[in-house]
PDB file of C-alpha atoms in Angstrom:
ATOM      1  CA  MET A 228     -56.398  18.591   4.395  1.00 54.00           C
ATOM      2  CA  ASN A 229     -57.725  14.883   3.924  1.00 54.00           C
ATOM      3  CA  ARG A 230     -56.071  11.863   4.693  1.00 50.00           C
ATOM      4  CA  LEU A 231     -55.123  10.781   0.785  1.00 46.00           C
ATOM      5  CA  SER A 232     -53.701  14.519   0.724  1.00 55.00           C
ATOM      6  CA  VAL A 233     -51.304  13.961   3.579  1.00 43.00           C
ATOM      7  CA  LEU A 234     -50.069  10.457   2.171  1.00 40.00           C
ATOM      8  CA  THR A 235     -49.514  12.075  -1.141  1.00 47.00           C
ATOM      9  CA  VAL A 236     -47.259  14.824   0.496  1.00 44.00           C
ATOM     10  CA  LEU A 237     -45.402  12.289   2.557  1.00 45.00           C
ATOM     11  CA  PHE A 238     -44.823  10.124  -0.228  1.00 44.00           C
ATOM     12  CA  LEU A 239     -43.421  13.049  -2.338  1.00 49.00           C
ATOM     13  CA  GLY A 240     -41.446  14.165   0.581  1.00 52.00           C
ATOM     14  CA  PHE A 241     -39.749  10.582   0.590  1.00 44.00           C
ATOM     15  CA  ILE A 242     -39.103  10.448  -3.132  1.00 48.00           C
ATOM     16  CA  LEU A 243     -37.120  13.793  -2.679  1.00 47.00           C
ATOM     17  CA  SER A 244     -35.193  12.783   0.176  1.00 48.00           C
ATOM     18  CA  ASN A 245     -34.024   9.725  -1.465  1.00 48.00           C
ATOM     19  CA  ALA A 246     -33.173  11.782  -4.705  1.00 44.00           C
ATOM     20  CA  ASN A 247     -31.049  14.143  -2.761  1.00 46.00           C
ATOM     21  CA  ALA A 248     -29.360  11.329  -0.827  1.00 43.00           C
ATOM     22  CA  GLN A 249     -28.566   9.404  -3.950  1.00 46.00           C
ATOM     23  CA  ALA A 250     -27.127  12.810  -5.524  1.00 43.00           C
ATOM     24  CA  SER A 251     -25.082  13.525  -2.598  1.00 43.00           C
ATOM     25  CA  THR A 252     -23.517   9.557  -2.907  1.00 45.00           C
ATOM     26  CA  GLU A 253     -23.059   9.872  -6.521  1.00 50.00           C
ATOM     27  CA  THR A 254     -20.941  13.700  -6.349  1.00 51.00           C
ATOM     28  CA  GLN A 255     -19.075  12.394  -2.991  1.00 84.00           C
ATOM     29  CA  SER A 256     -15.360  12.179  -3.968  1.00 91.00           C
ATOM     30  CA  PRO A 257     -13.820   8.441  -4.062  1.00 97.00           C
ATOM     31  CA  VAL A 258     -11.669   7.683  -0.936  1.00 98.00           C
ATOM     32  CA  VAL A 259      -8.285   6.084  -1.459  1.00 98.00           C
ATOM     33  CA  ALA A 260      -6.385   4.550   1.337  1.00 98.00           C
ATOM     34  CA  VAL A 261      -2.905   5.325   1.185  1.00 96.00           C
ATOM     35  CA  PRO A 262      -0.432   3.492   3.414  1.00 93.00           C
ATOM     36  CA  ILE A 263       2.007   5.780   5.242  1.00 89.00           C
ATOM     37  CA  ILE A 264       5.297   5.089   3.759  1.00 81.00           C
ATOM     38  CA  THR A 265       8.189   7.589   4.153  1.00 74.00           C
ATOM     39  CA  GLN A 266       9.991   7.186   0.900  1.00 74.00           C
ATOM     40  CA  LEU A 267       6.698   7.642  -1.208  1.00 84.00           C
ATOM     41  CA  VAL A 268       4.811  10.200   1.314  1.00 88.00           C
ATOM     42  CA  LYS A 269       5.756  12.748   3.781  1.00 85.00           C
ATOM     43  CA  LYS A 270       3.731  15.217   6.108  1.00 86.00           C
ATOM     44  CA  ASP A 271       4.580  18.634   5.649  1.00 83.00           C
ATOM     45  CA  GLU A 272       4.123  20.095   9.065  1.00 84.00           C
ATOM     46  CA  ALA A 273       4.367  23.559   8.404  1.00 83.00           C
ATOM     47  CA  GLN A 274       1.655  23.630   5.530  1.00 83.00           C
ATOM     48  CA  ASN A 275      -0.266  20.610   7.362  1.00 87.00           C
ATOM     49  CA  LYS A 276      -0.244  18.586   4.007  1.00 89.00           C
ATOM     50  CA  TRP A 277       1.411  15.368   2.633  1.00 92.00           C
ATOM     51  CA  THR A 278       3.697  15.415  -0.372  1.00 90.00           C
ATOM     52  CA  GLY A 279       5.766  12.876  -1.964  1.00 87.00           C
ATOM     53  CA  PRO A 280       6.155  11.112  -4.906  1.00 88.00           C
ATOM     54  CA  LEU A 281       2.888   8.802  -4.605  1.00 91.00           C
ATOM     55  CA  ILE A 282       0.873  12.147  -3.556  1.00 93.00           C
ATOM     56  CA  ASP A 283       2.401  13.723  -6.835  1.00 92.00           C
ATOM     57  CA  LEU A 284       1.350  10.447  -8.951  1.00 93.00           C
ATOM     58  CA  LEU A 285      -2.335  10.404  -7.489  1.00 95.00           C
ATOM     59  CA  GLY A 286      -2.465  14.102  -8.288  1.00 94.00           C
ATOM     60  CA  GLU A 287      -1.704  13.294 -11.667  1.00 93.00           C
ATOM     61  CA  VAL A 288      -4.517  10.426 -11.758  1.00 94.00           C
ATOM     62  CA  GLU A 289      -7.103  13.088 -10.634  1.00 93.00           C
ATOM     63  CA  LYS A 290      -6.175  15.455 -13.469  1.00 93.00           C
ATOM     64  CA  LYS A 291      -6.355  13.017 -16.161  1.00 93.00           C
ATOM     65  CA  ALA A 292      -9.451  10.989 -14.949  1.00 92.00           C
ATOM     66  CA  GLY A 293     -11.185  14.502 -14.307  1.00 92.00           C
ATOM     67  CA  THR A 294     -12.196  13.582 -10.692  1.00 93.00           C
ATOM     68  CA  ASP A 295     -11.131  14.849  -7.134  1.00 95.00           C
ATOM     69  CA  LEU A 296      -9.854  11.823  -4.978  1.00 96.00           C
ATOM     70  CA  ASN A 297     -10.073  12.222  -1.070  1.00 97.00           C
ATOM     71  CA  LEU A 298      -6.543  10.785   0.024  1.00 97.00           C
ATOM     72  CA  ARG A 299      -6.719   9.202   3.524  1.00 97.00           C
ATOM     73  CA  LEU A 300      -3.058   8.740   4.440  1.00 96.00           C
ATOM     74  CA  VAL A 301      -3.364   5.807   7.052  1.00 96.00           C
ATOM     75  CA  PRO A 302      -0.922   2.685   8.523  1.00 91.00           C
ATOM     76  CA  PHE A 303      -0.629  -0.101   6.205  1.00 89.00           C
ATOM     77  CA  LYS A 304      -3.313  -2.536   8.060  1.00 89.00           C
ATOM     78  CA  ARG A 305      -5.729   0.297   8.486  1.00 95.00           C
ATOM     79  CA  ALA A 306      -5.600   0.831   4.751  1.00 96.00           C
ATOM     80  CA  ILE A 307      -6.046  -2.764   4.242  1.00 95.00           C
ATOM     81  CA  ALA A 308      -9.258  -2.824   6.225  1.00 96.00           C
ATOM     82  CA  MET A 309     -10.870   0.269   5.028  1.00 97.00           C
ATOM     83  CA  THR A 310     -10.226  -1.239   1.365  1.00 97.00           C
ATOM     84  CA  LYS A 311     -11.775  -4.595   2.382  1.00 96.00           C
ATOM     85  CA  GLU A 312     -14.643  -2.984   4.237  1.00 97.00           C
ATOM     86  CA  GLY A 313     -15.524  -0.344   1.482  1.00 96.00           C
ATOM     87  CA  GLU A 314     -14.832   2.463   3.928  1.00 97.00           C
ATOM     88  CA  ALA A 315     -12.086   3.438   0.876  1.00 98.00           C
ATOM     89  CA  ASP A 316     -13.103   2.901  -2.636  1.00 98.00           C
ATOM     90  CA  PHE A 317      -9.435   2.504  -3.714  1.00 98.00           C
ATOM     91  CA  GLY A 318      -6.140   1.549  -1.942  1.00 98.00           C
ATOM     92  CA  VAL A 319      -2.701   1.394  -2.860  1.00 96.00           C
ATOM     93  CA  PHE A 320      -0.919  -1.846  -2.332  1.00 93.00           C
ATOM     94  CA  MET A 321       1.653  -4.540  -3.853  1.00 88.00           C
ATOM     95  CA  GLU A 322       0.041  -6.878  -6.119  1.00 89.00           C
ATOM     96  CA  SER A 323      -0.925  -9.825  -4.505  1.00 87.00           C
ATOM     97  CA  PRO A 324      -3.536 -12.747  -4.659  1.00 87.00           C
ATOM     98  CA  LYS A 325      -4.688 -11.672  -1.102  1.00 88.00           C
ATOM     99  CA  ARG A 326      -5.285  -8.144  -2.343  1.00 92.00           C
ATOM    100  CA  ASN A 327      -7.078  -9.531  -5.174  1.00 92.00           C
ATOM    101  CA  LYS A 328      -9.725 -11.315  -2.843  1.00 93.00           C
ATOM    102  CA  MET A 329     -10.831  -7.778  -1.531  1.00 96.00           C
ATOM    103  CA  ALA A 330     -10.331  -5.416  -4.431  1.00 97.00           C
ATOM    104  CA  MET A 331      -9.385  -5.363  -8.134  1.00 96.00           C
ATOM    105  CA  PRO A 332      -5.948  -4.206  -9.421  1.00 96.00           C
ATOM    106  CA  ILE A 333      -6.784  -1.411 -12.104  1.00 95.00           C
ATOM    107  CA  MET A 334      -3.889   0.926 -12.255  1.00 94.00           C
ATOM    108  CA  LYS A 335      -0.064   0.103 -12.027  1.00 92.00           C
ATOM    109  CA  LEU A 336       1.832   2.966  -9.934  1.00 90.00           C
ATOM    110  CA  GLY A 337       5.150   1.718  -9.957  1.00 86.00           C
ATOM    111  CA  GLU A 338       7.775  -1.229  -9.403  1.00 85.00           C
ATOM    112  CA  ALA A 339       9.278  -2.560  -6.201  1.00 85.00           C
ATOM    113  CA  LEU A 340      11.578  -5.281  -5.042  1.00 88.00           C
ATOM    114  CA  PHE A 341      11.302  -7.752  -2.331  1.00 92.00           C
ATOM    115  CA  VAL A 342      14.607  -8.119  -0.561  1.00 94.00           C
ATOM    116  CA  ILE A 343      16.151 -10.315   2.218  1.00 96.00           C
ATOM    117  CA  VAL A 344      17.859  -8.211   4.822  1.00 96.00           C
ATOM    118  CA  SER A 345      20.314  -9.436   7.026  1.00 97.00           C
ATOM    119  CA  LEU A 346      22.968  -8.164   9.614  1.00 96.00           C
ATOM    120  CA  LYS A 347      26.654  -7.963   8.416  1.00 94.00           C
ATOM    121  CA  ASP A 348      27.809 -10.367  10.775  1.00 94.00           C
ATOM    122  CA  SER A 349      25.612 -13.053   9.875  1.00 95.00           C
ATOM    123  CA  ALA A 350      25.010 -12.174   6.221  1.00 95.00           C
ATOM    124  CA  ILE A 351      22.759 -13.980   3.968  1.00 96.00           C
ATOM    125  CA  THR A 352      24.227 -13.770   0.263  1.00 94.00           C
ATOM    126  CA  ASP A 353      22.139 -16.621  -1.189  1.00 94.00           C
ATOM    127  CA  LEU A 354      18.587 -17.860  -0.878  1.00 94.00           C
ATOM    128  CA  ASN A 355      19.699 -21.466  -0.019  1.00 94.00           C
ATOM    129  CA  GLN A 356      21.211 -19.989   3.333  1.00 96.00           C
ATOM    130  CA  LEU A 357      17.857 -19.430   4.492  1.00 95.00           C
ATOM    131  CA  GLU A 358      17.284 -23.007   5.216  1.00 94.00           C
ATOM    132  CA  HIS A 359      16.617 -23.717   8.751  1.00 95.00           C
ATOM    133  CA  LYS A 360      16.634 -20.070   9.258  1.00 96.00           C
ATOM    134  CA  VAL A 361      13.974 -17.675  10.659  1.00 97.00           C
ATOM    135  CA  VAL A 362      12.796 -14.846   8.555  1.00 97.00           C
ATOM    136  CA  GLY A 363      10.771 -12.000  10.017  1.00 96.00           C
ATOM    137  CA  ARG A 364       7.806 -10.781   7.648  1.00 94.00           C
ATOM    138  CA  ILE A 365       4.800  -8.578   8.465  1.00 89.00           C
ATOM    139  CA  ARG A 366       1.552 -10.144   9.245  1.00 86.00           C
ATOM    140  CA  GLY A 367      -0.984 -10.010   6.548  1.00 78.00           C
ATOM    141  CA  GLY A 368       1.669  -9.280   3.811  1.00 79.00           C
ATOM    142  CA  THR A 369       2.286 -10.638   0.502  1.00 78.00           C
ATOM    143  CA  ASP A 370       3.364 -14.199  -0.265  1.00 80.00           C
ATOM    144  CA  VAL A 371       6.765 -14.591  -2.083  1.00 86.00           C
ATOM    145  CA  LYS A 372       6.725 -17.332  -4.406  1.00 86.00           C
ATOM    146  CA  SER A 373      10.587 -17.384  -4.643  1.00 87.00           C
ATOM    147  CA  LEU A 374      10.728 -18.784  -1.058  1.00 91.00           C
ATOM    148  CA  LYS A 375       8.254 -21.408  -1.164  1.00 88.00           C
ATOM    149  CA  ALA A 376      10.897 -24.128  -1.854  1.00 88.00           C
ATOM    150  CA  LEU A 377      12.886 -23.495   1.091  1.00 91.00           C
ATOM    151  CA  SER A 378      10.904 -26.149   3.254  1.00 87.00           C
ATOM    152  CA  ASN A 379      12.948 -25.858   6.390  1.00 92.00           C
ATOM    153  CA  MET A 380      12.748 -22.059   6.522  1.00 96.00           C
ATOM    154  CA  LYS A 381      10.306 -20.540   9.169  1.00 95.00           C
ATOM    155  CA  TYR A 382       8.580 -17.258   9.329  1.00 95.00           C
ATOM    156  CA  HIS A 383       8.356 -15.154  12.363  1.00 96.00           C
ATOM    157  CA  PHE A 384       5.561 -12.798  11.868  1.00 95.00           C
ATOM    158  CA  PHE A 385       5.082  -9.041  13.311  1.00 93.00           C
ATOM    159  CA  ASN A 386       2.519  -6.527  13.468  1.00 88.00           C
ATOM    160  CA  ASN A 387       4.431  -3.555  12.015  1.00 87.00           C
ATOM    161  CA  HIS A 388       7.736  -2.840  10.237  1.00 88.00           C
ATOM    162  CA  GLU A 389       9.162  -1.150  13.223  1.00 91.00           C
ATOM    163  CA  ASP A 390       8.990  -4.308  15.164  1.00 94.00           C
ATOM    164  CA  GLY A 391      10.250  -6.155  12.255  1.00 94.00           C
ATOM    165  CA  VAL A 392      13.792  -4.007  12.447  1.00 95.00           C
ATOM    166  CA  ARG A 393      13.750  -4.397  16.287  1.00 96.00           C
ATOM    167  CA  LEU A 394      13.690  -8.291  15.906  1.00 96.00           C
ATOM    168  CA  LEU A 395      16.660  -8.137  13.315  1.00 97.00           C
ATOM    169  CA  LYS A 396      18.769  -5.981  15.484  1.00 95.00           C
ATOM    170  CA  ALA A 397      18.135  -7.955  18.506  1.00 95.00           C
ATOM    171  CA  GLY A 398      18.924 -11.324  16.713  1.00 95.00           C
ATOM    172  CA  ARG A 399      15.554 -12.752  17.455  1.00 96.00           C
ATOM    173  CA  ILE A 400      15.265 -13.446  13.686  1.00 97.00           C
ATOM    174  CA  ASP A 401      17.843 -14.201  11.138  1.00 97.00           C
ATOM    175  CA  ALA A 402      16.858 -11.992   8.364  1.00 97.00           C
ATOM    176  CA  LEU A 403      13.871  -9.679   7.381  1.00 96.00           C
ATOM    177  CA  LEU A 404      11.736 -10.000   4.139  1.00 95.00           C
ATOM    178  CA  THR A 405      10.557  -6.669   3.065  1.00 92.00           C
ATOM    179  CA  ALA A 406      10.225  -4.497   0.214  1.00 89.00           C
ATOM    180  CA  ASP A 407      12.926  -2.337  -1.275  1.00 89.00           C
ATOM    181  CA  PHE A 408      11.508   0.952   0.021  1.00 85.00           C
ATOM    182  CA  ARG A 409      10.676  -0.452   3.136  1.00 88.00           C
ATOM    183  CA  VAL A 410      14.427  -0.834   4.025  1.00 91.00           C
ATOM    184  CA  LEU A 411      15.104   2.794   2.999  1.00 87.00           C
ATOM    185  CA  ASP A 412      12.117   3.660   5.425  1.00 85.00           C
ATOM    186  CA  ALA A 413      13.393   1.796   8.343  1.00 90.00           C
ATOM    187  CA  ILE A 414      17.028   3.556   7.713  1.00 90.00           C
ATOM    188  CA  GLU A 415      15.474   6.814   7.963  1.00 85.00           C
ATOM    189  CA  ASN A 416      12.913   6.318  10.703  1.00 86.00           C
ATOM    190  CA  PHE A 417      13.663   3.260  12.747  1.00 91.00           C
ATOM    191  CA  GLY A 418      17.375   3.355  13.637  1.00 91.00           C
ATOM    192  CA  LEU A 419      18.624   0.916  10.902  1.00 92.00           C
ATOM    193  CA  SER A 420      21.804   1.635   9.128  1.00 91.00           C
ATOM    194  CA  PHE A 421      23.847   0.785   6.160  1.00 91.00           C
ATOM    195  CA  LYS A 422      26.772   0.213   8.468  1.00 91.00           C
ATOM    196  CA  GLU A 423      24.993  -2.654  10.312  1.00 94.00           C
ATOM    197  CA  ILE A 424      23.385  -4.397   7.359  1.00 94.00           C
ATOM    198  CA  ALA A 425      24.743  -6.648   4.651  1.00 94.00           C
ATOM    199  CA  ARG A 426      23.926  -5.706   1.184  1.00 93.00           C
ATOM    200  CA  PRO A 427      20.108  -6.673   0.787  1.00 94.00           C
ATOM    201  CA  LEU A 428      19.807  -9.987  -1.299  1.00 95.00           C
ATOM    202  CA  SER A 429      17.155  -9.563  -4.203  1.00 93.00           C
ATOM    203  CA  VAL A 430      14.355 -11.996  -4.049  1.00 93.00           C
ATOM    204  CA  GLU A 431      11.423 -11.187  -6.267  1.00 90.00           C
ATOM    205  CA  PRO A 432      10.174  -8.140  -8.167  1.00 89.00           C
ATOM    206  CA  ARG A 433       6.712  -6.867  -7.549  1.00 86.00           C
ATOM    207  CA  GLU A 434       4.589  -3.836  -8.852  1.00 88.00           C
ATOM    208  CA  LEU A 435       2.604  -1.357  -6.889  1.00 90.00           C
ATOM    209  CA  TRP A 436      -1.182  -1.080  -8.046  1.00 93.00           C
ATOM    210  CA  LEU A 437      -4.276   1.046  -7.157  1.00 96.00           C
ATOM    211  CA  TYR A 438      -6.963  -1.309  -6.338  1.00 97.00           C
ATOM    212  CA  TRP A 439     -10.670  -0.880  -6.598  1.00 97.00           C
ATOM    213  CA  SER A 440     -12.532  -2.222  -3.688  1.00 97.00           C
ATOM    214  CA  TRP A 441     -15.182  -4.719  -4.289  1.00 97.00           C
ATOM    215  CA  GLU A 442     -17.170  -3.050  -1.901  1.00 97.00           C
ATOM    216  CA  SER A 443     -16.895   0.561  -3.434  1.00 96.00           C
ATOM    217  CA  LYS A 444     -20.106   2.123  -4.554  1.00 94.00           C
ATOM    218  CA  GLN A 445     -18.374   4.601  -7.003  1.00 94.00           C
ATOM    219  CA  PRO A 446     -19.917   4.188 -10.601  1.00 93.00           C
ATOM    220  CA  PHE A 447     -18.017   1.946 -12.847  1.00 92.00           C
ATOM    221  CA  GLU A 448     -17.629   4.657 -15.511  1.00 93.00           C
ATOM    222  CA  LEU A 449     -15.090   6.349 -13.255  1.00 93.00           C
ATOM    223  CA  VAL A 450     -13.112   3.143 -12.470  1.00 94.00           C
ATOM    224  CA  ARG A 451     -13.102   2.551 -16.498  1.00 94.00           C
ATOM    225  CA  ASN A 452     -11.547   6.168 -16.831  1.00 94.00           C
ATOM    226  CA  ILE A 453      -8.803   5.558 -14.411  1.00 95.00           C
ATOM    227  CA  LYS A 454      -8.161   2.001 -15.828  1.00 94.00           C
ATOM    228  CA  ASN A 455      -7.694   3.335 -19.177  1.00 94.00           C
ATOM    229  CA  LEU A 456      -5.209   6.076 -18.360  1.00 91.00           C
ATOM    230  CA  PRO A 457      -1.835   6.257 -20.053  1.00 85.00           C
ATOM    231  CA  ALA A 458       0.685   4.420 -17.901  1.00 78.00           C
ATOM    232  CA  LEU A 459       2.199   6.410 -15.122  1.00 78.00           C
ATOM    233  CA  THR A 460       5.099   5.895 -12.758  1.00 75.00           C
ATOM    234  CA  PHE A 461       6.797   7.521  -9.804  1.00 69.00           C
ATOM    235  CA  ARG A 462       9.645   9.995 -10.403  1.00 61.00           C
ATOM    236  CA  GLY A 463      12.797   9.239  -9.300  1.00 52.00           C
ATOM    237  CA  MET A 464      11.938   5.886  -7.562  1.00 59.00           C
ATOM    238  CA  ASP A 465      12.918   2.509  -9.153  1.00 61.00           C
ATOM    239  CA  THR A 466      14.372  -0.766  -7.994  1.00 63.00           C
ATOM    240  CA  GLY A 467      17.775   0.454  -7.978  1.00 69.00           C
ATOM    241  CA  THR A 468      17.291   3.303  -5.500  1.00 73.00           C
ATOM    242  CA  LEU A 469      18.104   0.933  -2.363  1.00 79.00           C
ATOM    243  CA  TYR A 470      21.310  -0.255  -4.018  1.00 80.00           C
ATOM    244  CA  ASP A 471      22.293   3.335  -5.292  1.00 78.00           C
ATOM    245  CA  SER A 472      21.834   4.344  -1.626  1.00 69.00           C
ATOM    246  CA  TYR A 473      23.657   1.257  -0.217  1.00 61.00           C
ATOM    247  CA  LYS A 474      27.226   2.339   0.876  1.00 54.00           C
ATOM    248  CA  GLN A 475      29.969  -0.273   1.383  1.00 48.00           C
ATOM    249  CA  PRO A 476      32.321   0.357   4.405  1.00 47.00           C
TER     250      PRO A 476
END
């Protein structure tokens, strides 16, 4: 075989290799970074799989869009990093200008409510009571416009929601700013109880969205199909769930 023939074979091999790699990329299931929130997802240890209203909802997206979704259940901050860096094609987050910088909201999944949680012996029943108070919030979380006018209120940032509950119970913060479903999560998993907290104070409604990462390599046709789907929402989950569950002494 002469030199020209060898070069031709190598060139053809290179083309075929690239074609196969491209085909593999095109058929790879899109990855969805799903934050682990107990009220929305639960691990069925017996069957070693995740269940819950968010899993069911994403299953409907799969069926209606005609594509398989590779769900990656991870902690909140890991979900943000995966979506920002393109390790995940999609992520599930509360609507926020911060999230819009790393991804595009393409489908509304449900509604939530930001609330102020305080202890009963120092109850916060009005937003004006937050002046000169220290409010705990998760680092990297969404901004809440309703509280920007409180110039003398200070934030204390924590790294995970369990730390926030610990700070509140220890009296190191006056109140906790979080989503309604996070309160239910804390009651179920982090030792918080309705007996010790005042009725949560409603602050601001927010929506939960499926975000498309700016770094995703998935074809726009897939994104358009998902974006054009009929509206979906959680079954049995709404912004009244927290108050329905809250029991007065």
